[in-house]
Amino acid sequence: GSCSLFGAHGPRMYPSLTLPYMEPRTLGEFSLADTVKPYHRHAFACTGRRDWPPKLEESEGLLGKMARDVRALRDGAGPIPKLTATDERAGGKPFDLLVFPEAVRYRGVDATAWESILEEHLRQGELSSAAPREPLTGRWVFVCVHAASDERCGQCGPPVLEALRAACHGAGLTDVTVRATSHVGGHKYAANVLVYPEGVWYGFVTP
């Protein structure tokens, strides 16, 4: 599927498909266009780990608050942001925050800085000065591996993650960063791969 903000992109095509917990079927039976709920910006909280609870809203501390704050905006008016967690390590405490499509990293985002970034950047589209920030370079690729949310993602995601890392290393693509992410939706399309800053989503990816 594709993020509607950045335009329509078709899925990468494979001749056949076999996924855990699904009957084998051809990929041509699926249309992934418009399967992603519209959003305006995607923020990734850098947790440096993958043991996220089934829902980020259930996380302790600031991560849980961030997820609940973003979820509360889904039914409101105005721009809708998306928040997931990634295993990218933070350079500051408690979190770094990556925001696309602007491709910036906020370092050391605490509760006070989060409130400003949420309103100024994620909702209004203006870069915030509430925390130190720096531009992100190259492409960032995120693979959903969130087994606690859905077992299909936990089974299909990690092999794709490792295959992408190996392929990038083998091709000498030093400007491509591949990271794991928490649940992005569409678990029935696992493995799901997101490419930023373009905002292209791929479903049914195999190693």
PDB file of N, CA, C and O in Angstrom, residues 36-80:
ATOM      1  N   VAL A  36      -3.624   2.260   3.412  1.00  0.00           N
ATOM      2  CA  VAL A  36      -3.014   2.994   4.519  1.00  0.00           C
ATOM      3  C   VAL A  36      -3.893   4.191   4.868  1.00  0.00           C
ATOM      4  O   VAL A  36      -4.258   4.972   3.994  1.00  0.00           O
ATOM      5  N   LYS A  37      -4.245   4.313   6.137  1.00  0.00           N
ATOM      6  CA  LYS A  37      -5.047   5.453   6.558  1.00  0.00           C
ATOM      7  C   LYS A  37      -4.247   6.740   6.346  1.00  0.00           C
ATOM      8  O   LYS A  37      -3.056   6.785   6.644  1.00  0.00           O
ATOM      9  N   PRO A  38      -4.892   7.783   5.829  1.00  0.00           N
ATOM     10  CA  PRO A  38      -4.176   9.036   5.536  1.00  0.00           C
ATOM     11  C   PRO A  38      -3.511   9.618   6.781  1.00  0.00           C
ATOM     12  O   PRO A  38      -4.070   9.588   7.875  1.00  0.00           O
ATOM     13  N   TYR A  39      -2.308  10.145   6.611  1.00  0.00           N
ATOM     14  CA  TYR A  39      -1.619  10.849   7.678  1.00  0.00           C
ATOM     15  C   TYR A  39      -0.692  11.869   7.046  1.00  0.00           C
ATOM     16  O   TYR A  39      -0.400  11.787   5.852  1.00  0.00           O
ATOM     17  N   HIS A  40      -0.249  12.817   7.829  1.00  0.00           N
ATOM     18  CA  HIS A  40       0.539  13.916   7.290  1.00  0.00           C
ATOM     19  C   HIS A  40       2.023  13.822   7.626  1.00  0.00           C
ATOM     20  O   HIS A  40       2.851  14.240   6.829  1.00  0.00           O
ATOM     21  N   ARG A  41       2.330  13.306   8.813  1.00  0.00           N
ATOM     22  CA  ARG A  41       3.726  13.136   9.204  1.00  0.00           C
ATOM     23  C   ARG A  41       3.872  11.861  10.009  1.00  0.00           C
ATOM     24  O   ARG A  41       2.951  11.447  10.693  1.00  0.00           O
ATOM     25  N   HIS A  42       5.056  11.265   9.913  1.00  0.00           N
ATOM     26  CA  HIS A  42       5.333  10.040  10.645  1.00  0.00           C
ATOM     27  C   HIS A  42       6.510  10.286  11.566  1.00  0.00           C
ATOM     28  O   HIS A  42       7.608  10.633  11.121  1.00  0.00           O
ATOM     29  N   ALA A  43       6.287  10.107  12.858  1.00  0.00           N
ATOM     30  CA  ALA A  43       7.336  10.267  13.862  1.00  0.00           C
ATOM     31  C   ALA A  43       7.709   8.901  14.419  1.00  0.00           C
ATOM     32  O   ALA A  43       6.838   8.072  14.701  1.00  0.00           O
ATOM     33  N   PHE A  44       8.996   8.667  14.567  1.00  0.00           N
ATOM     34  CA  PHE A  44       9.508   7.419  15.126  1.00  0.00           C
ATOM     35  C   PHE A  44      10.245   7.729  16.427  1.00  0.00           C
ATOM     36  O   PHE A  44      11.211   8.496  16.433  1.00  0.00           O
ATOM     37  N   ALA A  45       9.803   7.123  17.526  1.00  0.00           N
ATOM     38  CA  ALA A  45      10.487   7.264  18.803  1.00  0.00           C
ATOM     39  C   ALA A  45      11.632   6.259  18.863  1.00  0.00           C
ATOM     40  O   ALA A  45      11.417   5.046  18.710  1.00  0.00           O
ATOM     41  N   CYS A  46      12.838   6.751  19.074  1.00  0.00           N
ATOM     42  CA  CYS A  46      14.025   5.884  19.082  1.00  0.00           C
ATOM     43  C   CYS A  46      14.182   5.254  20.461  1.00  0.00           C
ATOM     44  O   CYS A  46      14.637   5.910  21.407  1.00  0.00           O
ATOM     45  N   THR A  47      13.804   3.995  20.575  1.00  0.00           N
ATOM     46  CA  THR A  47      13.836   3.308  21.868  1.00  0.00           C
ATOM     47  C   THR A  47      15.052   2.408  22.031  1.00  0.00           C
ATOM     48  O   THR A  47      15.345   1.970  23.141  1.00  0.00           O
ATOM     49  N   GLY A  48      15.729   2.080  20.926  1.00  0.00           N
ATOM     50  CA  GLY A  48      16.885   1.198  21.012  1.00  0.00           C
ATOM     51  C   GLY A  48      16.540  -0.232  21.359  1.00  0.00           C
ATOM     52  O   GLY A  48      17.412  -1.021  21.723  1.00  0.00           O
ATOM     53  N   ARG A  49      15.280  -0.625  21.240  1.00  0.00           N
ATOM     54  CA  ARG A  49      14.854  -1.990  21.574  1.00  0.00           C
ATOM     55  C   ARG A  49      13.632  -2.357  20.737  1.00  0.00           C
ATOM     56  O   ARG A  49      13.094  -1.528  20.004  1.00  0.00           O
ATOM     57  N   ARG A  50      13.217  -3.625  20.894  1.00  0.00           N
ATOM     58  CA  ARG A  50      12.064  -4.116  20.129  1.00  0.00           C
ATOM     59  C   ARG A  50      10.988  -4.742  21.017  1.00  0.00           C
ATOM     60  O   ARG A  50       9.992  -5.240  20.495  1.00  0.00           O
ATOM     61  N   ASP A  51      11.167  -4.738  22.316  1.00  0.00           N
ATOM     62  CA  ASP A  51      10.207  -5.400  23.198  1.00  0.00           C
ATOM     63  C   ASP A  51       9.064  -4.464  23.582  1.00  0.00           C
ATOM     64  O   ASP A  51       8.754  -4.270  24.756  1.00  0.00           O
ATOM     65  N   TRP A  52       8.439  -3.900  22.564  1.00  0.00           N
ATOM     66  CA  TRP A  52       7.330  -2.983  22.809  1.00  0.00           C
ATOM     67  C   TRP A  52       6.079  -3.769  23.205  1.00  0.00           C
ATOM     68  O   TRP A  52       5.876  -4.908  22.772  1.00  0.00           O
ATOM     69  N   PRO A  53       5.200  -3.167  24.010  1.00  0.00           N
ATOM     70  CA  PRO A  53       3.940  -3.833  24.340  1.00  0.00           C
ATOM     71  C   PRO A  53       3.058  -3.926  23.096  1.00  0.00           C
ATOM     72  O   PRO A  53       3.345  -3.281  22.080  1.00  0.00           O
ATOM     73  N   PRO A  54       1.975  -4.707  23.148  1.00  0.00           N
ATOM     74  CA  PRO A  54       1.116  -4.860  21.963  1.00  0.00           C
ATOM     75  C   PRO A  54       0.644  -3.530  21.388  1.00  0.00           C
ATOM     76  O   PRO A  54       0.534  -3.375  20.175  1.00  0.00           O
ATOM     77  N   LYS A  55       0.360  -2.567  22.252  1.00  0.00           N
ATOM     78  CA  LYS A  55      -0.011  -1.226  21.815  1.00  0.00           C
ATOM     79  C   LYS A  55       0.909  -0.225  22.494  1.00  0.00           C
ATOM     80  O   LYS A  55       1.118  -0.292  23.704  1.00  0.00           O
ATOM     81  N   LEU A  56       1.444   0.702  21.706  1.00  0.00           N
ATOM     82  CA  LEU A  56       2.364   1.685  22.293  1.00  0.00           C
ATOM     83  C   LEU A  56       1.693   2.506  23.381  1.00  0.00           C
ATOM     84  O   LEU A  56       2.350   2.971  24.312  1.00  0.00           O
ATOM     85  N   GLU A  57       0.372   2.664  23.287  1.00  0.00           N
ATOM     86  CA  GLU A  57      -0.346   3.421  24.312  1.00  0.00           C
ATOM     87  C   GLU A  57      -0.219   2.784  25.690  1.00  0.00           C
ATOM     88  O   GLU A  57      -0.415   3.430  26.711  1.00  0.00           O
ATOM     89  N   GLU A  58       0.115   1.492  25.718  1.00  0.00           N
ATOM     90  CA  GLU A  58       0.267   0.769  26.977  1.00  0.00           C
ATOM     91  C   GLU A  58       1.676   0.887  27.550  1.00  0.00           C
ATOM     92  O   GLU A  58       1.951   0.372  28.633  1.00  0.00           O
ATOM     93  N   SER A  59       2.569   1.553  26.849  1.00  0.00           N
ATOM     94  CA  SER A  59       3.945   1.702  27.312  1.00  0.00           C
ATOM     95  C   SER A  59       3.994   2.572  28.559  1.00  0.00           C
ATOM     96  O   SER A  59       3.162   3.469  28.754  1.00  0.00           O
ATOM     97  N   GLU A  60       4.971   2.327  29.391  1.00  0.00           N
ATOM     98  CA  GLU A  60       5.161   3.150  30.581  1.00  0.00           C
ATOM     99  C   GLU A  60       5.825   4.468  30.215  1.00  0.00           C
ATOM    100  O   GLU A  60       6.537   4.573  29.211  1.00  0.00           O
ATOM    101  N   GLY A  61       5.585   5.466  31.027  1.00  0.00           N
ATOM    102  CA  GLY A  61       6.298   6.719  30.906  1.00  0.00           C
ATOM    103  C   GLY A  61       5.940   7.522  29.669  1.00  0.00           C
ATOM    104  O   GLY A  61       4.818   7.491  29.149  1.00  0.00           O
ATOM    105  N   LEU A  62       6.939   8.237  29.155  1.00  0.00           N
ATOM    106  CA  LEU A  62       6.725   9.197  28.081  1.00  0.00           C
ATOM    107  C   LEU A  62       6.262   8.539  26.786  1.00  0.00           C
ATOM    108  O   LEU A  62       5.415   9.096  26.076  1.00  0.00           O
ATOM    109  N   LEU A  63       6.800   7.365  26.448  1.00  0.00           N
ATOM    110  CA  LEU A  63       6.403   6.713  25.197  1.00  0.00           C
ATOM    111  C   LEU A  63       4.904   6.456  25.164  1.00  0.00           C
ATOM    112  O   LEU A  63       4.245   6.695  24.145  1.00  0.00           O
ATOM    113  N   GLY A  64       4.362   5.977  26.264  1.00  0.00           N
ATOM    114  CA  GLY A  64       2.924   5.743  26.327  1.00  0.00           C
ATOM    115  C   GLY A  64       2.134   7.026  26.175  1.00  0.00           C
ATOM    116  O   GLY A  64       1.108   7.061  25.480  1.00  0.00           O
ATOM    117  N   LYS A  65       2.604   8.085  26.821  1.00  0.00           N
ATOM    118  CA  LYS A  65       1.919   9.372  26.712  1.00  0.00           C
ATOM    119  C   LYS A  65       1.954   9.888  25.278  1.00  0.00           C
ATOM    120  O   LYS A  65       0.946  10.396  24.755  1.00  0.00           O
ATOM    121  N   MET A  66       3.107   9.771  24.627  1.00  0.00           N
ATOM    122  CA  MET A  66       3.227  10.217  23.244  1.00  0.00           C
ATOM    123  C   MET A  66       2.234   9.482  22.351  1.00  0.00           C
ATOM    124  O   MET A  66       1.545  10.094  21.521  1.00  0.00           O
ATOM    125  N   ALA A  67       2.163   8.168  22.520  1.00  0.00           N
ATOM    126  CA  ALA A  67       1.252   7.366  21.699  1.00  0.00           C
ATOM    127  C   ALA A  67      -0.202   7.734  21.954  1.00  0.00           C
ATOM    128  O   ALA A  67      -1.008   7.827  21.024  1.00  0.00           O
ATOM    129  N   ARG A  68      -0.539   7.964  23.209  1.00  0.00           N
ATOM    130  CA  ARG A  68      -1.925   8.354  23.528  1.00  0.00           C
ATOM    131  C   ARG A  68      -2.257   9.738  22.988  1.00  0.00           C
ATOM    132  O   ARG A  68      -3.369   9.986  22.502  1.00  0.00           O
ATOM    133  N   ASP A  69      -1.287  10.646  23.045  1.00  0.00           N
ATOM    134  CA  ASP A  69      -1.511  11.993  22.523  1.00  0.00           C
ATOM    135  C   ASP A  69      -1.797  11.952  21.020  1.00  0.00           C
ATOM    136  O   ASP A  69      -2.694  12.641  20.522  1.00  0.00           O
ATOM    137  N   VAL A  70      -1.027  11.148  20.296  1.00  0.00           N
ATOM    138  CA  VAL A  70      -1.211  11.058  18.851  1.00  0.00           C
ATOM    139  C   VAL A  70      -2.523  10.360  18.514  1.00  0.00           C
ATOM    140  O   VAL A  70      -3.260  10.784  17.615  1.00  0.00           O
ATOM    141  N   ARG A  71      -2.832   9.318  19.237  1.00  0.00           N
ATOM    142  CA  ARG A  71      -4.080   8.600  18.982  1.00  0.00           C
ATOM    143  C   ARG A  71      -5.298   9.501  19.196  1.00  0.00           C
ATOM    144  O   ARG A  71      -6.295   9.407  18.473  1.00  0.00           O
ATOM    145  N   ALA A  72      -5.213  10.394  20.170  1.00  0.00           N
ATOM    146  CA  ALA A  72      -6.333  11.288  20.465  1.00  0.00           C
ATOM    147  C   ALA A  72      -6.616  12.252  19.323  1.00  0.00           C
ATOM    148  O   ALA A  72      -7.705  12.828  19.254  1.00  0.00           O
ATOM    149  N   LEU A  73      -5.657  12.425  18.414  1.00  0.00           N
ATOM    150  CA  LEU A  73      -5.840  13.354  17.298  1.00  0.00           C
ATOM    151  C   LEU A  73      -6.492  12.704  16.086  1.00  0.00           C
ATOM    152  O   LEU A  73      -6.858  13.409  15.134  1.00  0.00           O
ATOM    153  N   ARG A  74      -6.664  11.401  16.100  1.00  0.00           N
ATOM    154  CA  ARG A  74      -7.129  10.695  14.903  1.00  0.00           C
ATOM    155  C   ARG A  74      -8.490  11.153  14.425  1.00  0.00           C
ATOM    156  O   ARG A  74      -8.745  11.215  13.224  1.00  0.00           O
ATOM    157  N   ASP A  75      -9.377  11.442  15.347  1.00  0.00           N
ATOM    158  CA  ASP A  75     -10.740  11.802  14.961  1.00  0.00           C
ATOM    159  C   ASP A  75     -10.974  13.303  14.958  1.00  0.00           C
ATOM    160  O   ASP A  75     -12.104  13.763  14.781  1.00  0.00           O
ATOM    161  N   GLY A  76      -9.909  14.076  15.134  1.00  0.00           N
ATOM    162  CA  GLY A  76     -10.063  15.515  15.178  1.00  0.00           C
ATOM    163  C   GLY A  76      -9.865  16.154  13.820  1.00  0.00           C
ATOM    164  O   GLY A  76      -9.614  15.491  12.810  1.00  0.00           O
ATOM    165  N   ALA A  77      -9.991  17.458  13.796  1.00  0.00           N
ATOM    166  CA  ALA A  77      -9.760  18.207  12.571  1.00  0.00           C
ATOM    167  C   ALA A  77      -8.280  18.550  12.450  1.00  0.00           C
ATOM    168  O   ALA A  77      -7.551  18.568  13.423  1.00  0.00           O
ATOM    169  N   GLY A  78      -7.844  18.806  11.230  1.00  0.00           N
ATOM    170  CA  GLY A  78      -6.469  19.206  11.011  1.00  0.00           C
ATOM    171  C   GLY A  78      -5.557  18.040  10.687  1.00  0.00           C
ATOM    172  O   GLY A  78      -5.997  16.892  10.588  1.00  0.00           O
ATOM    173  N   PRO A  79      -4.265  18.311  10.515  1.00  0.00           N
ATOM    174  CA  PRO A  79      -3.294  17.278  10.143  1.00  0.00           C
ATOM    175  C   PRO A  79      -3.249  16.125  11.143  1.00  0.00           C
ATOM    176  O   PRO A  79      -3.339  16.344  12.349  1.00  0.00           O
ATOM    177  N   ILE A  80      -3.104  14.922  10.623  1.00  0.00           N
ATOM    178  CA  ILE A  80      -3.064  13.716  11.456  1.00  0.00           C
ATOM    179  C   ILE A  80      -1.648  13.140  11.422  1.00  0.00           C
ATOM    180  O   ILE A  80      -1.179  12.703  10.377  1.00  0.00           O
TER     181      ILE A  80
END
